[in-house]
mmCIF file of C-alpha atoms in Angstrom:
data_model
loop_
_atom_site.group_PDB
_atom_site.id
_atom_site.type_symbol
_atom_site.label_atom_id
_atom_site.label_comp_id
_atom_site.label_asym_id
_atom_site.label_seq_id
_atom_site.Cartn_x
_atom_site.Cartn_y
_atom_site.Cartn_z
ATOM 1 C CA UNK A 761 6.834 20.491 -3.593
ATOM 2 C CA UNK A 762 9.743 17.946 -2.224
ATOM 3 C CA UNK A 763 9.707 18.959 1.133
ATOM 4 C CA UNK A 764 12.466 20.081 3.431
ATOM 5 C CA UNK A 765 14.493 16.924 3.470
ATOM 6 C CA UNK A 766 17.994 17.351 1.817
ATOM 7 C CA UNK A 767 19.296 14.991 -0.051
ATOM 8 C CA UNK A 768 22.802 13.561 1.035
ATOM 9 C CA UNK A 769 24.943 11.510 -0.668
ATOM 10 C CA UNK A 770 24.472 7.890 0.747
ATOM 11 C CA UNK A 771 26.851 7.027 2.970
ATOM 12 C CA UNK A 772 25.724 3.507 3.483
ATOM 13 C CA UNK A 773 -14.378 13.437 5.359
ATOM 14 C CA UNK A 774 -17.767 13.956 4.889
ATOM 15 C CA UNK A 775 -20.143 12.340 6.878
ATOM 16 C CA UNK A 776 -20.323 8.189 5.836
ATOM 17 C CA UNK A 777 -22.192 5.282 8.327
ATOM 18 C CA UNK A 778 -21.630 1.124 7.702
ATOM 19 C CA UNK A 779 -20.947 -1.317 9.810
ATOM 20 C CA UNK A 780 -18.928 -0.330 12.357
ATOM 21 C CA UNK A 781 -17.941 3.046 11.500
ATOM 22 C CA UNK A 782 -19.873 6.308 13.482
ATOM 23 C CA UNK A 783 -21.110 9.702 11.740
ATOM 24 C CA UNK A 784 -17.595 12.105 11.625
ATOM 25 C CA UNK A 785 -17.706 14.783 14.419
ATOM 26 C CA UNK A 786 -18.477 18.755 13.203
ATOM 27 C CA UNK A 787 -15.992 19.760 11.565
ATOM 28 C CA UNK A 788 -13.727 21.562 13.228
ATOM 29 C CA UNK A 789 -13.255 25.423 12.238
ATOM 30 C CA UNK A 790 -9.478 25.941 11.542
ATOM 31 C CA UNK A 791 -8.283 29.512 13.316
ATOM 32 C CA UNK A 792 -5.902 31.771 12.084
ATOM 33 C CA UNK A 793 -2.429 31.178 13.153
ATOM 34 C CA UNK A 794 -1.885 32.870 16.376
ATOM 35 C CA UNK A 795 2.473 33.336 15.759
ATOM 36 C CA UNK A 796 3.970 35.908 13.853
ATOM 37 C CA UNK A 797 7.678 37.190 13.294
ATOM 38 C CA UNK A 798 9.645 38.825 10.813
ATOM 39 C CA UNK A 799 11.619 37.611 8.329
ATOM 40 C CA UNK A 800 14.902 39.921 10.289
ATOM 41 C CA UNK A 801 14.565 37.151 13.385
ATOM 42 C CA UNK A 802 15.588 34.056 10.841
ATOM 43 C CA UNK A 803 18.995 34.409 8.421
ATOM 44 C CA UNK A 804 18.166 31.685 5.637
ATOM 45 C CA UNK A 805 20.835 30.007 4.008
ATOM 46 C CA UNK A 806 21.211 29.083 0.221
ATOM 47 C CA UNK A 807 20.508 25.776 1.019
ATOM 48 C CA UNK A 808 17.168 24.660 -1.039
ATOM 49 C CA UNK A 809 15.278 22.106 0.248
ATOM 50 C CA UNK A 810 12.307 21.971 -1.901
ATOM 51 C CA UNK A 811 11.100 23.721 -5.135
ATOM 52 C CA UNK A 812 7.372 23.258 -6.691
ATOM 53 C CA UNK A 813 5.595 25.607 -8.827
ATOM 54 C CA UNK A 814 4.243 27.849 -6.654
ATOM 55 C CA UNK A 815 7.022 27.851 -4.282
ATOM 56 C CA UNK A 816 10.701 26.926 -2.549
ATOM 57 C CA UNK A 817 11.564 25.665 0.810
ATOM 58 C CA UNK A 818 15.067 27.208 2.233
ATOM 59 C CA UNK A 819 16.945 25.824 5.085
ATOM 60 C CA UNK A 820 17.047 28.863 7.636
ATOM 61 C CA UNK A 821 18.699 29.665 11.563
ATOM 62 C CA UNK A 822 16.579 31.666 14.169
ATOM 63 C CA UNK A 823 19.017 34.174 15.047
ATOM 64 C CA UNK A 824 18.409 34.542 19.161
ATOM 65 C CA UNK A 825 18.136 30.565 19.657
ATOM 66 C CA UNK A 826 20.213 29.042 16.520
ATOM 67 C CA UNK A 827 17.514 26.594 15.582
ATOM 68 C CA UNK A 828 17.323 25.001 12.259
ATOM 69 C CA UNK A 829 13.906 25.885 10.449
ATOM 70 C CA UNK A 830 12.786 25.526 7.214
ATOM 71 C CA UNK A 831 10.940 28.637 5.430
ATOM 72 C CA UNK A 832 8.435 28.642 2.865
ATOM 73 C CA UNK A 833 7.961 31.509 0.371
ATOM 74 C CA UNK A 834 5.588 31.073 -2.273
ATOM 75 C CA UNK A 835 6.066 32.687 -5.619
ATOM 76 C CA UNK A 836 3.990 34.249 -8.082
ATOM 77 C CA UNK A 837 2.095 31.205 -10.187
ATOM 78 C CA UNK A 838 2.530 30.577 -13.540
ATOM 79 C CA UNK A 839 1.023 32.831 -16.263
ATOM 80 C CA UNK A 840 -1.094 30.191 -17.566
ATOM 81 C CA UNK A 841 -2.684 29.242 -14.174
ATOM 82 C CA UNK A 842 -2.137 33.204 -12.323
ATOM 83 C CA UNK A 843 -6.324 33.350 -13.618
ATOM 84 C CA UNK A 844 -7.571 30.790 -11.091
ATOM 85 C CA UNK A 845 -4.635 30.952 -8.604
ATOM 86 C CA UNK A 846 -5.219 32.078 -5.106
ATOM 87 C CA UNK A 847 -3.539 34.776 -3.649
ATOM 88 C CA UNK A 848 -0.217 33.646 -2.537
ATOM 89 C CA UNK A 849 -0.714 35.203 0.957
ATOM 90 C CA UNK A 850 -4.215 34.173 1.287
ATOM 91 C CA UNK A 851 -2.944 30.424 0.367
ATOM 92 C CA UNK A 852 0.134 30.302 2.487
ATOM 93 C CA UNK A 853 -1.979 31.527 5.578
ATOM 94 C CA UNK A 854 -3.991 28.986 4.773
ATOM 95 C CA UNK A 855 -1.725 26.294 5.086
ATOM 96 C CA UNK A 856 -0.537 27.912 8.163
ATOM 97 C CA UNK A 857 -3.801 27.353 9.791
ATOM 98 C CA UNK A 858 -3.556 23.830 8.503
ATOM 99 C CA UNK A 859 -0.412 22.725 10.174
ATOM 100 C CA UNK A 860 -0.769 24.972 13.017
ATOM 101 C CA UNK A 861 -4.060 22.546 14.011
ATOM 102 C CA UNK A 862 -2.136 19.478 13.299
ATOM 103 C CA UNK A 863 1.085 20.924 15.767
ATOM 104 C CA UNK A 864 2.109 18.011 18.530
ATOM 105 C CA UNK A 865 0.960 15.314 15.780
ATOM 106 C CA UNK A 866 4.573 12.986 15.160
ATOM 107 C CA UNK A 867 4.128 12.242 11.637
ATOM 108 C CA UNK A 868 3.034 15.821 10.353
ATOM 109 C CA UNK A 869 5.602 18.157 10.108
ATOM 110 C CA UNK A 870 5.635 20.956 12.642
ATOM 111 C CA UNK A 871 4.468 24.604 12.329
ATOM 112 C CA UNK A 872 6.481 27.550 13.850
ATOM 113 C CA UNK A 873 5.093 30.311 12.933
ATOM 114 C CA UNK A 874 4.296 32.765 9.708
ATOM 115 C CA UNK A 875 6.988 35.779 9.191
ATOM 116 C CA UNK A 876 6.363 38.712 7.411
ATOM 117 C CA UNK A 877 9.037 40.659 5.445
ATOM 118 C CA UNK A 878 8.344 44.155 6.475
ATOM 119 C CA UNK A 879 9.473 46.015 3.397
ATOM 120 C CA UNK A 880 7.931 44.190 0.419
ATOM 121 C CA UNK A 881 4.927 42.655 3.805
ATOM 122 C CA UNK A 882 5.352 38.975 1.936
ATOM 123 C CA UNK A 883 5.012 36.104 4.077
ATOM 124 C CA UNK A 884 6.746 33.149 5.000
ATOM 125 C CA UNK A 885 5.795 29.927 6.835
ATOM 126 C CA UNK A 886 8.164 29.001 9.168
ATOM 127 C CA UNK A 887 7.839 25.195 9.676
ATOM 128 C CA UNK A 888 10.030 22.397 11.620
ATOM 129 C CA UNK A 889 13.540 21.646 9.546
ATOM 130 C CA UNK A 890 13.364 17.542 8.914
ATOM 131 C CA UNK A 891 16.939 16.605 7.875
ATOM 132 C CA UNK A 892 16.773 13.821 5.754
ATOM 133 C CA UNK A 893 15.391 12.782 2.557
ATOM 134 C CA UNK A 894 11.938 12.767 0.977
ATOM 135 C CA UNK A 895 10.534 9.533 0.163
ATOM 136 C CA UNK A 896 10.241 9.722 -3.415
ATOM 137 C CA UNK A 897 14.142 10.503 -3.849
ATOM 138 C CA UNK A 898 14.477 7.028 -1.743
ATOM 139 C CA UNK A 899 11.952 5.256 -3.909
ATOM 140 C CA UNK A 900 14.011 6.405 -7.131
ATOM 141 C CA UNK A 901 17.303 5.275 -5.575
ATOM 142 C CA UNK A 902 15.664 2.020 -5.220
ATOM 143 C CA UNK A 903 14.007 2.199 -8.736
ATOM 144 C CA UNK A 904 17.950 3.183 -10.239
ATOM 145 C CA UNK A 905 19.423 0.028 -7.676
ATOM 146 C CA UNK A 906 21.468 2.379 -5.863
ATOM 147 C CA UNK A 907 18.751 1.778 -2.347
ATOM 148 C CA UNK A 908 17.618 -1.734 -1.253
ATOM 149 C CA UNK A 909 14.510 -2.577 -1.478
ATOM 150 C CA UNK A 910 12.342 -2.162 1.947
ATOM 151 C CA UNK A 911 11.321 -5.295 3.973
ATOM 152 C CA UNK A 912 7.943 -5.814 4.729
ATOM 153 C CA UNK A 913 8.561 -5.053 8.553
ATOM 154 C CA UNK A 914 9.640 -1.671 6.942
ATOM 155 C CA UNK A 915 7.202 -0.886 4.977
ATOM 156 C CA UNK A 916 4.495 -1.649 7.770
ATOM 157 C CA UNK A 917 6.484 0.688 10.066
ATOM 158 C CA UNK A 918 6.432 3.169 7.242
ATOM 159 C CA UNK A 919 2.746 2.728 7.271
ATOM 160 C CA UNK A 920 1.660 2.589 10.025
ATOM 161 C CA UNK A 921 3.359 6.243 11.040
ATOM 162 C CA UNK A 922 1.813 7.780 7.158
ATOM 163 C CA UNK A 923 -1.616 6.342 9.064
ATOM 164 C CA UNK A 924 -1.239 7.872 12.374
ATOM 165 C CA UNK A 925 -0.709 11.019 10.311
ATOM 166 C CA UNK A 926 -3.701 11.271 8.149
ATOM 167 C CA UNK A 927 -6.153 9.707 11.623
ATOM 168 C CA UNK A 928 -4.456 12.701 12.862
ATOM 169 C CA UNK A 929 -5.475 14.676 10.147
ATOM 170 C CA UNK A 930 -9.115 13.257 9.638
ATOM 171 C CA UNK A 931 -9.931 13.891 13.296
ATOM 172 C CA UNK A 932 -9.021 17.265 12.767
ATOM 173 C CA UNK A 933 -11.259 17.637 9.880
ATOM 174 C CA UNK A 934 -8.356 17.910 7.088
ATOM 175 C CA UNK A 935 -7.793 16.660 3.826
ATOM 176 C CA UNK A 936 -4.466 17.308 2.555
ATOM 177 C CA UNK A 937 -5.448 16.118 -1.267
ATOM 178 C CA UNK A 938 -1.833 15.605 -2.205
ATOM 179 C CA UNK A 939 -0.818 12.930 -0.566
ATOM 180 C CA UNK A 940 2.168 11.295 -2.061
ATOM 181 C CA UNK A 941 5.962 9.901 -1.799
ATOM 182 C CA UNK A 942 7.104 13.645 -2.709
ATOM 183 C CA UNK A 943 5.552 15.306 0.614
ATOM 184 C CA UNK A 944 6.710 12.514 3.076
ATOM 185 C CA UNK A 945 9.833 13.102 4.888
ATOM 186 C CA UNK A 946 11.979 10.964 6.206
ATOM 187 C CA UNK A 947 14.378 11.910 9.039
ATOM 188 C CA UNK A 948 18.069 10.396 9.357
ATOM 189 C CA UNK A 949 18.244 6.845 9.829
ATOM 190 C CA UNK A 950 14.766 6.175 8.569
ATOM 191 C CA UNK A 951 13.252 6.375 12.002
ATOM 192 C CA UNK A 952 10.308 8.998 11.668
ATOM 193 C CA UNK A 953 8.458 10.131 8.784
ATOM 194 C CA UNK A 954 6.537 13.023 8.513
ATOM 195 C CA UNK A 955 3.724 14.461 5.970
ATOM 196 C CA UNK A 956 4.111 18.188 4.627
ATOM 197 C CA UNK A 957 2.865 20.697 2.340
ATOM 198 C CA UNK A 958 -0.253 21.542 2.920
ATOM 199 C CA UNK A 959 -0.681 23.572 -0.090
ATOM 200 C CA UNK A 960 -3.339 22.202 -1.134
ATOM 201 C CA UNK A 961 -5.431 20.994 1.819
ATOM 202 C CA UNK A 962 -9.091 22.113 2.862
ATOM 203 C CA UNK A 963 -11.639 21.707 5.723
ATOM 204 C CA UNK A 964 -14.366 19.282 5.236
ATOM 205 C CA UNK A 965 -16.329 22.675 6.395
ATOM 206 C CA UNK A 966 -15.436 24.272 3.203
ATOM 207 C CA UNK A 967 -18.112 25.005 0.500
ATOM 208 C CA UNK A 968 -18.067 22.629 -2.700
ATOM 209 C CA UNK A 969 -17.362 21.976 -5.029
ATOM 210 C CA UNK A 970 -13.568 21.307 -3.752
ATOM 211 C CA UNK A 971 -11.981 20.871 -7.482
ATOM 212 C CA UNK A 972 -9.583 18.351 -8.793
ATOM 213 C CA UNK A 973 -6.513 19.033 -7.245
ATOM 214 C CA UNK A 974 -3.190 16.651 -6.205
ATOM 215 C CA UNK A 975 -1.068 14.501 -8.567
ATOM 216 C CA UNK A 976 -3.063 11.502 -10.942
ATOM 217 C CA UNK A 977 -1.212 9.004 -10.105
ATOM 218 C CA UNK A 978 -2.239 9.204 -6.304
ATOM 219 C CA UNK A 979 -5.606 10.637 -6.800
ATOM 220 C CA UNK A 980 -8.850 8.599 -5.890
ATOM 221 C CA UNK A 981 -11.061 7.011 -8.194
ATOM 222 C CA UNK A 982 -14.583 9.295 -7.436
ATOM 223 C CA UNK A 983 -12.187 12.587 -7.877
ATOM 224 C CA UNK A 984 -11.132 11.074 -11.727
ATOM 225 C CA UNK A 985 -15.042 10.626 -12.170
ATOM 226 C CA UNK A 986 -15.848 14.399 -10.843
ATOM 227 C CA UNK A 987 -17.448 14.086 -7.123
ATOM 228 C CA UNK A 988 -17.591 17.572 -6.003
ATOM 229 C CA UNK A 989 -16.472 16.605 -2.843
ATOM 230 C CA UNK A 990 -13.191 15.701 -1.172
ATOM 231 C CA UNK A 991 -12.953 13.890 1.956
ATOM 232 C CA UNK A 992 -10.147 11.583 3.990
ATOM 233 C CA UNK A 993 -11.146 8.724 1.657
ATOM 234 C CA UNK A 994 -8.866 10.206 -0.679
ATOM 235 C CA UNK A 995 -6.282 10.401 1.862
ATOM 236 C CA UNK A 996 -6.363 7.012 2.373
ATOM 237 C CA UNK A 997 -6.680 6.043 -1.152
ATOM 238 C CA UNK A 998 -3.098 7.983 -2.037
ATOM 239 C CA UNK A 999 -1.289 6.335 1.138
ATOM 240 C CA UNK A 1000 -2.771 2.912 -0.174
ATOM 241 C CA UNK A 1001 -0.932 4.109 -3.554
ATOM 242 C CA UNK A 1002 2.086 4.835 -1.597
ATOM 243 C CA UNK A 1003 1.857 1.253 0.169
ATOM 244 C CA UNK A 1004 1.857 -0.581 -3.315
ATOM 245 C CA UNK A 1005 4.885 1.528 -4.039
ATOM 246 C CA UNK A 1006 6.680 0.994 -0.994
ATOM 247 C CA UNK A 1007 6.453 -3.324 -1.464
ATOM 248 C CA UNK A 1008 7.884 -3.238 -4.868
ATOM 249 C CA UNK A 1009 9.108 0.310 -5.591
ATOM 250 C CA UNK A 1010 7.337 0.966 -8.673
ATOM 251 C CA UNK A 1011 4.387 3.272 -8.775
ATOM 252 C CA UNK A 1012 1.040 1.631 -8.491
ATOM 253 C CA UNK A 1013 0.322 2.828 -12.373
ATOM 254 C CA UNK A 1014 2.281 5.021 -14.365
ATOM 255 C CA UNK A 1015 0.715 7.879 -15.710
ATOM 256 C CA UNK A 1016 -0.899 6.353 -18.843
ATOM 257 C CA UNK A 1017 -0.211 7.522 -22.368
ATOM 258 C CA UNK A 1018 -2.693 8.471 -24.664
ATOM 259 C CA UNK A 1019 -4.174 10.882 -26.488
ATOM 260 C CA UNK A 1020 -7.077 12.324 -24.077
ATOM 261 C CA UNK A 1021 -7.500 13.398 -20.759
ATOM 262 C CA UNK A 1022 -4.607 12.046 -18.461
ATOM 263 C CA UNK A 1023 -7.386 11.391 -15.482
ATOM 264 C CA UNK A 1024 -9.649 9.687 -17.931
ATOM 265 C CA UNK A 1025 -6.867 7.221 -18.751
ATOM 266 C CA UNK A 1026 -5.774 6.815 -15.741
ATOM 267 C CA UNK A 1027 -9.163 6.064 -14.527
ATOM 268 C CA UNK A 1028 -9.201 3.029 -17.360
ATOM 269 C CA UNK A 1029 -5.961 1.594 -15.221
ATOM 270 C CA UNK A 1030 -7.047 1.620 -12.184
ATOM 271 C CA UNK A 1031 -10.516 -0.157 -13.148
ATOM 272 C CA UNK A 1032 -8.630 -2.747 -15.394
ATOM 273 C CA UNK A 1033 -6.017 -3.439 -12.029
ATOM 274 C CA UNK A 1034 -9.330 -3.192 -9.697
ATOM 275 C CA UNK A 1035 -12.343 -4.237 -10.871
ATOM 276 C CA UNK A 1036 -14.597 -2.557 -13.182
ATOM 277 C CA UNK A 1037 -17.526 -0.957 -11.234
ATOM 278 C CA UNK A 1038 -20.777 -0.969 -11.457
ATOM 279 C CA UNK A 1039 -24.160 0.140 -9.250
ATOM 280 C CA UNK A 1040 -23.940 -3.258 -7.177
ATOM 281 C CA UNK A 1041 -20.061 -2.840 -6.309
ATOM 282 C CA UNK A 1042 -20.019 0.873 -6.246
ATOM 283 C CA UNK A 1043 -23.557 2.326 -5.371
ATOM 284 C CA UNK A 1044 -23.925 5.730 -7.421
ATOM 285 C CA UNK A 1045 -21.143 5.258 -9.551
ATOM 286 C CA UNK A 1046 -23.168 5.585 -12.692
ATOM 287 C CA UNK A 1047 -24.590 9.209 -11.576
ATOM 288 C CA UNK A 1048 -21.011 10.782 -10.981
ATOM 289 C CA UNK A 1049 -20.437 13.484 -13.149
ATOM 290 C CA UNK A 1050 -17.913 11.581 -15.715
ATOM 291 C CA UNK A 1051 -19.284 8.295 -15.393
ATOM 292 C CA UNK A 1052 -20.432 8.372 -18.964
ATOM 293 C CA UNK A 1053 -17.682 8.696 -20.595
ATOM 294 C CA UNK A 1054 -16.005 5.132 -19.649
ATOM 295 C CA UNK A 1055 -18.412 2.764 -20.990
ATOM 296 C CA UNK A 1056 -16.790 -0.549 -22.343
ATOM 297 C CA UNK A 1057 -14.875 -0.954 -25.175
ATOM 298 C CA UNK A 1058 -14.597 -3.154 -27.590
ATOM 299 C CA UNK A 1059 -11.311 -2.400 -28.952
ATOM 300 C CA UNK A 1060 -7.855 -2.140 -26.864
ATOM 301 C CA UNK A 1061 -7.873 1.800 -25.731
ATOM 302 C CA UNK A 1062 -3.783 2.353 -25.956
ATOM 303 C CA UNK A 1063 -3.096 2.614 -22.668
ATOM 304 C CA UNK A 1064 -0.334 1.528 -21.952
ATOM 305 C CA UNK A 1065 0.326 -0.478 -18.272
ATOM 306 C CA UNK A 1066 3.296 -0.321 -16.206
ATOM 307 C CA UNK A 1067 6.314 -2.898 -16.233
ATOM 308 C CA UNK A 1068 6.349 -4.436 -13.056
ATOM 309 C CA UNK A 1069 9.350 -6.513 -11.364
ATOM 310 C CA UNK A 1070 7.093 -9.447 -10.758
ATOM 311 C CA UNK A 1071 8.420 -12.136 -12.819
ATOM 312 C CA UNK A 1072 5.023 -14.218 -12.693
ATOM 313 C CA UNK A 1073 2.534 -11.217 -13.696
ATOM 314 C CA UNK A 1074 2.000 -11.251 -17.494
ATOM 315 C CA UNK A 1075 0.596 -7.785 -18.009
ATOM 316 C CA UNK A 1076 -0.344 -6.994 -21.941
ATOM 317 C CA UNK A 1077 0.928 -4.104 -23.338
ATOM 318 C CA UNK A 1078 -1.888 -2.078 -23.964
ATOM 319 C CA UNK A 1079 -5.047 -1.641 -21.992
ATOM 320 C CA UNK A 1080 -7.336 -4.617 -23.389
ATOM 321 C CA UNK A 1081 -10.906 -4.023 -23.001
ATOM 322 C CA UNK A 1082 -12.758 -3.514 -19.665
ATOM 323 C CA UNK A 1083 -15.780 -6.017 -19.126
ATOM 324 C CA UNK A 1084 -18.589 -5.407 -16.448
ATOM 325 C CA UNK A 1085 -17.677 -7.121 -13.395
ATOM 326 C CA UNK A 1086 -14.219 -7.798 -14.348
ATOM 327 C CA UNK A 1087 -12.353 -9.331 -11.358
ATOM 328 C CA UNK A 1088 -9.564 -7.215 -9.515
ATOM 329 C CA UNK A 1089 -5.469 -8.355 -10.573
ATOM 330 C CA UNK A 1090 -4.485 -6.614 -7.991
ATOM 331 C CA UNK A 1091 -2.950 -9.701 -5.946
ATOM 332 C CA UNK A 1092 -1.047 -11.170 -9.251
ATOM 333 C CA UNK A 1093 0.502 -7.748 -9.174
ATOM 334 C CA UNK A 1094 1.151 -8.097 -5.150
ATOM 335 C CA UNK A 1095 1.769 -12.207 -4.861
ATOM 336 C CA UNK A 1096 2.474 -13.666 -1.334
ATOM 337 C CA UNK A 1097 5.996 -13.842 -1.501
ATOM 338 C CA UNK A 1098 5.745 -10.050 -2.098
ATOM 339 C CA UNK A 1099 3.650 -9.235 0.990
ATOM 340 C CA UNK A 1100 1.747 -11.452 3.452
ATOM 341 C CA UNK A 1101 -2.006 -11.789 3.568
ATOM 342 C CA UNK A 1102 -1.956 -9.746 6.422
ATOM 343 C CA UNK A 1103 -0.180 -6.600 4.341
ATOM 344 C CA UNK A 1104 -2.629 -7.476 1.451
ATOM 345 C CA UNK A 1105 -5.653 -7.105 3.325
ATOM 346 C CA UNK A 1106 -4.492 -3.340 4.068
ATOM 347 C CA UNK A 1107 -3.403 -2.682 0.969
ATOM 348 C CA UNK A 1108 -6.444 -3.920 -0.954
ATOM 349 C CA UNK A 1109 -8.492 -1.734 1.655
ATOM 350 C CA UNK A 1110 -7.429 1.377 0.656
ATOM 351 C CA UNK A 1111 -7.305 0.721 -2.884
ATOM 352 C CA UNK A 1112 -10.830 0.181 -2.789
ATOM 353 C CA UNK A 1113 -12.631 2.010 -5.591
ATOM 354 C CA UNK A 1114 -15.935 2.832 -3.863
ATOM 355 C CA UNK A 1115 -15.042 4.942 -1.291
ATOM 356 C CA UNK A 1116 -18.316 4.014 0.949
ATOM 357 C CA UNK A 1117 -16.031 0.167 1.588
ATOM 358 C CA UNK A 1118 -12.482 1.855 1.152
ATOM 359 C CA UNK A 1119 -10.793 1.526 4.763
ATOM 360 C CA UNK A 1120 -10.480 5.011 6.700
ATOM 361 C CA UNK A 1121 -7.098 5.292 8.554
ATOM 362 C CA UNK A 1122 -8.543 4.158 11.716
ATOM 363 C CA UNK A 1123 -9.868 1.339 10.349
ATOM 364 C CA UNK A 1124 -6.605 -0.077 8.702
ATOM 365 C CA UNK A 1125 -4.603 0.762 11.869
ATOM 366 C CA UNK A 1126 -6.560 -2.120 13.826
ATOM 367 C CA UNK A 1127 -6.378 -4.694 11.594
ATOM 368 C CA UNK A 1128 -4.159 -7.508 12.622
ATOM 369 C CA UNK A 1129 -0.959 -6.894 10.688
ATOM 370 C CA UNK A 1130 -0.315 -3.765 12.722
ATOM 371 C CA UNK A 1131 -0.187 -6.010 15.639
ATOM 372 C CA UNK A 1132 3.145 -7.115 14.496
ATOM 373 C CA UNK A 1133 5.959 -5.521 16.501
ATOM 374 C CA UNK A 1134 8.338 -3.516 14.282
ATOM 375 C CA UNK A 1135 10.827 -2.575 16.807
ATOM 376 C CA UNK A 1136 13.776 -4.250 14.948
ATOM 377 C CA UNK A 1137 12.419 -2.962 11.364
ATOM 378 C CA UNK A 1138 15.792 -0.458 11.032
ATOM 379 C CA UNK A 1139 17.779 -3.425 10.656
ATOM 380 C CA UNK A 1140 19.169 -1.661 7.592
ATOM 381 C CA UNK A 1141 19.985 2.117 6.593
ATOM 382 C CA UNK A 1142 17.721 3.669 4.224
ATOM 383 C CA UNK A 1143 18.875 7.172 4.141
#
């Protein structure tokens, strides 16, 4: 789902040790939301400010204080998921509890309270109105040349705030597993931006297996391949997508084209950009559960790569064939007149395949090009 941000017309973890890093704490046991209200104390408008397929976000006034909310109501899925859906009540309290644990956290978007209709007894969430836009409808003004493209000062400010966020969320014991340009928000004037829609999130306290969940293009590696599991790594991995997309505004890897499983190709893109792994770069990557199926090939598989801006990267057409320890591209995609060594080093972090070396958001907050001072970054409008 988009989010709450309206769109105006422009005017201008699991437990992991290494080096360094500490067990994660218990997880933390996420209550049920303690505020309730009707649905008589709000008067929503007509205003829509985000639709998804199991839901839509309306722009709303509580009617003793006149604040601007924004109310979630989710809707009945779709016939050919309704099977393995949860129950819409059971899955909006749910992300309730979700937000409600990450309320007083700047860059996650704030919780009010759930509201309950008391004629048909449907719920709503009740969550903090962002006006604004969502990141992906500034990303595709940029992609049709109607936005300017950010500075790097920008996109580390951007960064360093989606960071903060998902720390905030990891500390907490959350993964949202959706992570992407669609649920960021960003409020007038480009200042704050804010993560939402937990519709999808879970406790690291949850039983597996977790499921595949979230949208390809931003989900991590050891998901494609099947780990039952789902921890922050995959947090971070979708914010380091969202990085790549923020230096040059094209998505990391479009979703590829072929004829077979979307993930599976997918998976072939991100190992020909990466690196191809193997038991020395990723340990246990030949006992995940769909390891098997992407041996090397010796003829091109069809997929087909992205077209990047970057005059000096000469990308083939098709996926050619992937070669054990095939070296990552990833920095003739990203060259230093595109961002600094300093950005690269983050970048390349998080879009580390093995999730046992991929930086946690902790980790890429202290390393030295967040020691830059970004004060000055809204030299330009963005929204």
């Amino acid at each position: 789902m988009g989010g709450h941000a309206v769109k105006k017309r422009r005017v201008v973890v699991a437990k992991r040790t290494g080096p360094g890093r500490s067990a994660t704490k218990k997880p933390a046991v996420i209550k049920k939301p303690a505020a309730y209200a009707t649905t008589s104390d709000y008067e929503e408008e007509k205003t829509c400010l985000g639709e998804g397929a199991f839901g839509v976000v309306f722009k709303a006034h509580h009617r003793a204080t006149g604040q601007t909310v924004a109310i979630k109501h989710l809707s009945s899925p779709p016939p050919e998921v309704a099977s393995d859906a949860p129950d819409p009540s059971e899955q909006l309290l749910r992300e309730a509890r979700f937000l409600e644990a990450c309320n007083g956290d700047p860059h996650v978007v704030g919780f009010h309270c759930v509201v309950r209709d008391p004629d048909t007894i449907e719920l709503g969430l009740v969550m903090e109105y962002v006006p604004g836009q969502s990141l992906r409808d500034i990303l595709e003004d940029q992609r049709n040349g109607t936005a300017p493209p950010f500075p790097e000062a920008t996109v580390r400010a951007f960064m360093r705030q989606l960071l903060t966020g998902a720390k905030g969320m990891q500390e907490r014991s959350i993964v949202h597993r959706d992570v992407k340009p669609a649920n960021v928000l960003v409020a007038e004037g480009a200042e704050v931006l804010k993560i939402c829609d937990f519709g999808l999130a879970i406790s690291t306290s949850d039983p597996t297996p977790h499921g595949e969940v979230g949208t390809v293009l931003y989900t991590a590696p050891e998901l494609l391949l099947g780990k039952p599991d789902t921890d922050s790594l995959a947090d971070t991995w979708s914010l380091g997508c969202i990085m790549a997309e923020l230096v040059d505004g094209e998505i990391l890897l479009l979703r590829a084209q072929r004829m077979c499983d979307e993930g599976l190709a997918y998976l072939w893109s991100i190992f020909w950009l990466l690196g191809t792994p193997d038991d020395v770069t990723w340990p246990g990557f030949a006992s995940l559960p769909r390891a098997a199926e992407m041996p090397p090939r010796a003829e091109p598989t069809g997929v087909r790569l992205i077209s990047h801006r970057a005059p000096n990267f000469d990308g083939p057409a098709l996926m050619p064939p992937l070669k054990p320890g095939q070296r990552s591209r990833l920095r003739e995609l990203y060259p230093e007149w595109t961002l600094s060594d300093e950005g690269f080093e983050v970048m390349s972090g998080l879009l580390t395949c093995n999730p046992e070396k991929r930086l946690t958001a902790a980790e890429a907050l202290k390393l030295p090009w967040f020691a830059e001072d970004d004060e000055d970054y809204m030299t330009r409008s963005y929204c």
